XYZ file of C-alpha atoms in Angstrom:
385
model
C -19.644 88.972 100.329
C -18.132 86.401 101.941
C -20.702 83.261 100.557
C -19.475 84.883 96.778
C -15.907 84.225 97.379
C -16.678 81.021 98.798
C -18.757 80.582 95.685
C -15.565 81.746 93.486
C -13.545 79.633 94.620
C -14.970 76.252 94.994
C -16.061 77.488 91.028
C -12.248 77.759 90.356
C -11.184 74.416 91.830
C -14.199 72.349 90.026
C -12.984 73.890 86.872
C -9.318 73.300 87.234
C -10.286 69.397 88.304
C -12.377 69.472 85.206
C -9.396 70.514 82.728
C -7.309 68.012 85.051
C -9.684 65.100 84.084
C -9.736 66.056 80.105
C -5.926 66.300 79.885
C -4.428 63.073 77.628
C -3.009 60.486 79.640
C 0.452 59.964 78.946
C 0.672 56.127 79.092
C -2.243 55.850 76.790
C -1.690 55.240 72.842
C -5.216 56.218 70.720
C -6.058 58.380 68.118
C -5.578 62.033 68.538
C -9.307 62.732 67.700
C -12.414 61.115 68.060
C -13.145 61.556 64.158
C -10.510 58.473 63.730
C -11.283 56.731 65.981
C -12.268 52.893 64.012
C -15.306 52.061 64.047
C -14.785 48.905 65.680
C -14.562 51.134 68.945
C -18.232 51.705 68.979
C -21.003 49.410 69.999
C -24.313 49.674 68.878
C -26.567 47.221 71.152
C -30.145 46.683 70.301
C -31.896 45.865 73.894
C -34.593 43.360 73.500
C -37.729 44.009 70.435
C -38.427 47.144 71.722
C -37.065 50.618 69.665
C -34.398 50.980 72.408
C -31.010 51.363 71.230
C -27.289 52.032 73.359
C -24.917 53.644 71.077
C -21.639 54.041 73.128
C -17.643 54.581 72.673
C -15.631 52.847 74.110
C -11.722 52.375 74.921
C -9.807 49.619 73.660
C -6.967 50.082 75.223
C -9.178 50.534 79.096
C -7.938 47.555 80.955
C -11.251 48.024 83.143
C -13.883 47.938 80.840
C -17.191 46.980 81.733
C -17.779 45.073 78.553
C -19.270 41.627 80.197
C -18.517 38.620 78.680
C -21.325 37.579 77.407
C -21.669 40.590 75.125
C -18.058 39.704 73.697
C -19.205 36.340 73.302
C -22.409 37.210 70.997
C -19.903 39.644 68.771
C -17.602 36.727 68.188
C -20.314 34.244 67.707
C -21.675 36.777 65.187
C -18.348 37.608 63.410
C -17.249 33.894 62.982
C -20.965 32.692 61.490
C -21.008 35.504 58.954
C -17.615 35.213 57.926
C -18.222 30.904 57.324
C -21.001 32.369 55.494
C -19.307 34.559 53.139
C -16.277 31.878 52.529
C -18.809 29.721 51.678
C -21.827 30.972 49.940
C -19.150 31.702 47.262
C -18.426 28.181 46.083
C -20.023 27.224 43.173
C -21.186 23.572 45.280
C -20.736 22.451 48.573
C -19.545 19.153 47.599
C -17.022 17.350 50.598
C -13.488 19.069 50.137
C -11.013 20.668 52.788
C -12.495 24.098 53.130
C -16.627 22.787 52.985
C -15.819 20.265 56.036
C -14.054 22.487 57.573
C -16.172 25.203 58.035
C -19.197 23.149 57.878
C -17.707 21.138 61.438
C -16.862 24.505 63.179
C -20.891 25.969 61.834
C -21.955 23.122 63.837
C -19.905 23.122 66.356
C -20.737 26.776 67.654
C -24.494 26.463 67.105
C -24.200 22.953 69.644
C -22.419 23.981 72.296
C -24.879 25.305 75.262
C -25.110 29.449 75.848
C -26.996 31.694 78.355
C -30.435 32.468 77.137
C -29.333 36.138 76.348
C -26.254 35.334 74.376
C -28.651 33.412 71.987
C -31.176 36.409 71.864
C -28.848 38.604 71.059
C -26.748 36.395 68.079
C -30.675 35.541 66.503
C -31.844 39.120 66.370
C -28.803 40.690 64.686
C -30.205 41.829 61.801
C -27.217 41.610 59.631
C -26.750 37.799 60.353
C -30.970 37.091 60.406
C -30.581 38.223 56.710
C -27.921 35.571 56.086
C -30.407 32.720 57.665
C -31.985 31.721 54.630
C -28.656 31.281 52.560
C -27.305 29.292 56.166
C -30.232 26.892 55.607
C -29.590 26.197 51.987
C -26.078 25.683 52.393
C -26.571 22.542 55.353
C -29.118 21.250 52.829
C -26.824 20.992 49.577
C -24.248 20.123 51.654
C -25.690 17.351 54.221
C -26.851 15.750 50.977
C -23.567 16.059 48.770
C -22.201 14.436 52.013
C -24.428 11.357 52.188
C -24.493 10.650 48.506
C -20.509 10.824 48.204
C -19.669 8.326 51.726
C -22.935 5.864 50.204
C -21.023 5.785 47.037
C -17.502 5.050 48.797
C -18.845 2.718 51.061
C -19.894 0.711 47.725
C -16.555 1.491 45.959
C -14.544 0.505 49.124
C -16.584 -3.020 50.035
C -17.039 -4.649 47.077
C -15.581 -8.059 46.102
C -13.585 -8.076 43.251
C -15.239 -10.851 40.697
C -13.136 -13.200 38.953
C -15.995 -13.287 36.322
C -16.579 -9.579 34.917
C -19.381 -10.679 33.361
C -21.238 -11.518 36.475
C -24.088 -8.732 37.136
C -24.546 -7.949 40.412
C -22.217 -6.588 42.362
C -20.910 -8.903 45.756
C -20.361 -7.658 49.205
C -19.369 -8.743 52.629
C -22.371 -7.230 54.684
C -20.169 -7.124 57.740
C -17.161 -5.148 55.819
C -19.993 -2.352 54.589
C -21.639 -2.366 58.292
C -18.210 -1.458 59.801
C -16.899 0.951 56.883
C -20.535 2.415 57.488
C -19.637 3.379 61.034
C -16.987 5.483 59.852
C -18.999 7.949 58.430
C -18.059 11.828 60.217
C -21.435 11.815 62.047
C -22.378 7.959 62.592
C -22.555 8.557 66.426
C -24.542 11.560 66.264
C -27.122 9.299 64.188
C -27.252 6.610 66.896
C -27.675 9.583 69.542
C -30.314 10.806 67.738
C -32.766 7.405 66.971
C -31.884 6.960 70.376
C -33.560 9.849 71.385
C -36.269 9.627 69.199
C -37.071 5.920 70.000
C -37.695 7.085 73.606
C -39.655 9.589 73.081
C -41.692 7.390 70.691
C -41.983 5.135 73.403
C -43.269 7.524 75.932
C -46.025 8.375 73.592
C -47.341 5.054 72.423
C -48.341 1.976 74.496
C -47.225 -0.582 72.036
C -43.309 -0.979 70.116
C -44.057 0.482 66.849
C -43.842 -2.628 64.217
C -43.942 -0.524 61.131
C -42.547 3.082 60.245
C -42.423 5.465 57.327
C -39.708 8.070 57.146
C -39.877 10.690 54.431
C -36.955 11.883 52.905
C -34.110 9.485 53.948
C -31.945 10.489 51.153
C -29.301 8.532 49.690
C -27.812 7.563 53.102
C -30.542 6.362 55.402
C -28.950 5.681 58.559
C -31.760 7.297 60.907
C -34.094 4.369 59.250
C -31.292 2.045 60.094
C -30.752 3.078 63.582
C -34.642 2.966 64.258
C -34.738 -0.434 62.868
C -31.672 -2.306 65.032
C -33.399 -0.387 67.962
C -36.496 -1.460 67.314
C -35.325 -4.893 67.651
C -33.831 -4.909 69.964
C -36.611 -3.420 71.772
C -38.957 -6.065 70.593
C -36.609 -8.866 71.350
C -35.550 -7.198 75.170
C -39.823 -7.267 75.641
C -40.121 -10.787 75.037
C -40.353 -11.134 71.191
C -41.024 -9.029 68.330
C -44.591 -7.075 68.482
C -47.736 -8.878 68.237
C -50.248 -7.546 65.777
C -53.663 -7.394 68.210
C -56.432 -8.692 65.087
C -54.650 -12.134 65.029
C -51.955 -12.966 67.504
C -49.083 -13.710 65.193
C -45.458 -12.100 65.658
C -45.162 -9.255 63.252
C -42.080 -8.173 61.372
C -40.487 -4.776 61.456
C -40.324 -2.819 58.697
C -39.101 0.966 57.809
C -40.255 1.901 54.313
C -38.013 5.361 53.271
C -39.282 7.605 50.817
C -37.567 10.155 48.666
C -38.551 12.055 45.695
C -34.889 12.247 44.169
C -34.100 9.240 41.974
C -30.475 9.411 42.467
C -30.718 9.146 46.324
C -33.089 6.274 46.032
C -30.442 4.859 43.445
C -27.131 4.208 46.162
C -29.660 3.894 49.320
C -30.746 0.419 47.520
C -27.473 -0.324 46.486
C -26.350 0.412 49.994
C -29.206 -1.471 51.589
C -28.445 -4.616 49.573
C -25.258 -4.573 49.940
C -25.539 -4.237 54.162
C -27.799 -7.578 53.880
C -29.086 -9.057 57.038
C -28.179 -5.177 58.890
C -30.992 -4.044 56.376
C -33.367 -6.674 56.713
C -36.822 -5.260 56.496
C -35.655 -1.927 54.501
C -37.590 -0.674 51.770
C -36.206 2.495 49.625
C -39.359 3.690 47.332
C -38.749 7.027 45.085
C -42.094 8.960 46.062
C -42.779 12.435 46.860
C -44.446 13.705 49.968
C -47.359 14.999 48.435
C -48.154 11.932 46.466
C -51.027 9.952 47.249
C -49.814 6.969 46.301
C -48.083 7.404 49.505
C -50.546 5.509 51.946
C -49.403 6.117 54.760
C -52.651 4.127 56.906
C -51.002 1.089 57.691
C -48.061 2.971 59.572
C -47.465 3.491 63.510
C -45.147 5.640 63.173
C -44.005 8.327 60.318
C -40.987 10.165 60.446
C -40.334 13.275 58.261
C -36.881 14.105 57.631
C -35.303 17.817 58.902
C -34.872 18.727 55.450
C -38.551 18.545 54.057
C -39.786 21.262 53.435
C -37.732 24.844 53.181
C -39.891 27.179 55.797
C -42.717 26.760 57.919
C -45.203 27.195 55.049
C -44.304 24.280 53.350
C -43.339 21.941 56.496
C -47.249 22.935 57.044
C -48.573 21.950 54.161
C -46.759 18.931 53.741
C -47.250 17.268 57.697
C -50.868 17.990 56.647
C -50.577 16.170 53.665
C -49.419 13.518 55.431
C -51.803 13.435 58.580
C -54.730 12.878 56.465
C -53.121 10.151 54.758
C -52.654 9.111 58.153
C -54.705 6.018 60.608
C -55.939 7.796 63.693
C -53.688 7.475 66.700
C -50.315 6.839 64.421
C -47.499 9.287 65.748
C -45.533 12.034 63.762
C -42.174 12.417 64.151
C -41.326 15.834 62.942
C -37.440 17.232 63.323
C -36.759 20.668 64.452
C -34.380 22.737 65.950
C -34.041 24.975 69.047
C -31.608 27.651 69.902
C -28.530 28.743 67.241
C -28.874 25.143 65.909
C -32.126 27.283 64.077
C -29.653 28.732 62.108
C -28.750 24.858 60.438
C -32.416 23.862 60.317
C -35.829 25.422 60.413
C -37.922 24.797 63.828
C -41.378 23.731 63.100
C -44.395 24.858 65.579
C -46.860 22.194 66.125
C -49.363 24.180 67.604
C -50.299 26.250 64.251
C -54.255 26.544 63.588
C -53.799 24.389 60.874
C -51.748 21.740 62.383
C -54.118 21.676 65.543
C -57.027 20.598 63.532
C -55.662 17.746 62.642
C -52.429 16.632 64.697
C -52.174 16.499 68.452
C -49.026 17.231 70.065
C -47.740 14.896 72.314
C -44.306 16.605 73.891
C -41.362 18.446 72.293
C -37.674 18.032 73.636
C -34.619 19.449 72.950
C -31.379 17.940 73.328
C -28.247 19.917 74.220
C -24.501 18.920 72.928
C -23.899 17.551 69.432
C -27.026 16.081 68.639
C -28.579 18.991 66.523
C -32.068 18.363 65.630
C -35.078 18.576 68.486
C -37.879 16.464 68.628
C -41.569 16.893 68.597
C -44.097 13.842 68.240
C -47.821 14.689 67.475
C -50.600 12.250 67.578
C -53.207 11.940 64.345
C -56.744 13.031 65.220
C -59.178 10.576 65.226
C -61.863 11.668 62.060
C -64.595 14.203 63.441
């Protein structure tokens, strides 16, 4: 009798502590019932690939909520790419004005800066956001271009001499006026970064300073080509001289031949090129499209092919293996990808694809952190089997 009213009574005091513990706290403020509650007080989390999902309810207004950091960090991330999505995807072009620069600097500016491995997982895989990838892409594409097409154009508009003769037919510039209006562009330094980059990783990968190099789709601002070729030689010139072709012992030139298959980029990137004078000396701007094979592409060391060829990994597949069998065996690839959020901006390539293997080599992939967006791999060409 006396373990029941033992029993009873610890019974009794659980309960009352129970109702104790459901009673409304008087210095909170929230909804009366949990039917109002917003839904912006529940997280749903998906945990890895796996079916595996938390659903949970949470306080707002619980100073000690276990919500870490990082998870706040992803939401935000999240919310602030989908909403420069929707702003933008709107706009009938993405031509340079207030609202595209805007929003295009702070896109770029999120996916650069450096985040815990988890924080990146977790932004990549939200499905909601994954389904606005595609329209991301398109968006950097039309608008990187629009970009370089309207500062070649102003560079030209800005530099050139007025003519006391109208009637004269070329157009005059002061190369060293267009070099230094050229720097001004939004993203020059990123540029330099970037050959910079590339140009050692070239170099760690081939025996010899490249002497001639093909870059696919420079558009109608080519300032990678440009950076490659001051580097170049200045490269050549730090070694002792300009390269040496090996078949008959005479100092070679360096040259970077840019192709592109639109007619109006080709257009200003000539005008451009002639107008920079000796800072373009050994530029060539040809309007060709990747797939053509009046592209030879044999007599090259080194081919470049721009971050924009080529939509998805499909085509960026079918088009390096256009070019790799127009290519000499032993000439390097320079392909431009993307690692992390920046994969939002631009597509990442893999190399090591069955039908990139059979014919290219890969030779080392890097990816740089900070402002410089675009990663790096180099392949080698085969030699013929």
């Amino acid at each position: 009798m006396a373990d029941l009213l033992t029993w009873l009574r610890l019974w009794l005091s659980s309960t009352h502590q129970t109702r104790a513990l459901l009673q409304p706290n008087p210095n909170h403020t929230k909804p009366a019932s949990f039917r109002n509650i917003s839904p912006d007080f529940v997280k749903v989390r998906k945990v890895s690939d796996s079916a595996i999902m938390t659903v949970r309810a949470y306080d707002p207004y619980d100073d000690d909520s276990d919500d870490g950091d990082d998870i706040r960090e992803s939401d935000q991330i999240i919310q602030r790419i989908i909403k420069i999505h929707d702003e933008l995807w709107k706009l009938d072009d993405f031509a340079p004005c207030p609202l595209v620069n805007e929003r295009l600097t702070e896109l770029v500016q999120i996916c650069s800066k450096t985040y815990d491995r988890e924080t990146v997982d977790e932004v990549l895989t939200f499905h909601a956001l994954q389904r606005k990838i595609p329209n991301l892409r398109e968006i950097c594409d039309i608008a990187e271009s629009a970009l370089e097409s309207h500062w070649a154009w102003k560079i030209l508009a800005e530099t050139k001499k007025q003519q006391p003769d109208a009637s004269q037919a070329d157009d005059i510039y002061d190369s060293d006026r267009v070099f230094e209006c050229l720097k001004t562009f939004p993203y020059y330094n990123n540029y330099v970064e970037l050959a910079r980059f590339e140009l050692h990783a070239i170099m760690s990968a081939s025996t010899t300073v490249p002497r001639k190099i093909a870059f696919v789709g420079s558009g109608p601002l080519p300032l990678t080509s440009l950076c490659v070729l001051e580097g170049l030689k200045n490269l050549g010139a730090s070694l002792g001289g300009l390269p040496v072709n090996s078949q008959n012992g005479e100092a070679q030139p360096i040259e970077v031949y840019n192709y592109d298959r639109d007619e109006k980029a080709v257009e200003v990137s000539q005008k451009l090129c002639r107008a920079l004078g000796k800072y373009a000396e050994g530029m060539h701007i040809v309007l060709e499209s990747a797939f053509s094979r009046a592209m030879d592409l044999r007599s090259f060391d080194v081919v470049f092919l721009a971050a924009l060829v080529g939509f998805d990994q499909c085509e960026k597949e079918n088009i390096l293996h256009s070019m790799a069998r127009r290519m000499k065996p032993g000439g390097l690839i320079v392909i431009r990808s993307a690692h992390g959020l920046k994969t939002l901006l631009y597509q990442a390539v893999d190399i090591t694809s069955k039908p990139l293997l059979r014919i290219l080599e890969p030779c080392m992939e890097v990816h740089p952190y900070g402002q410089v967006v675009n990663s790096v791999i180099i392949a080698r060409r085969k030699a013929e089997e």
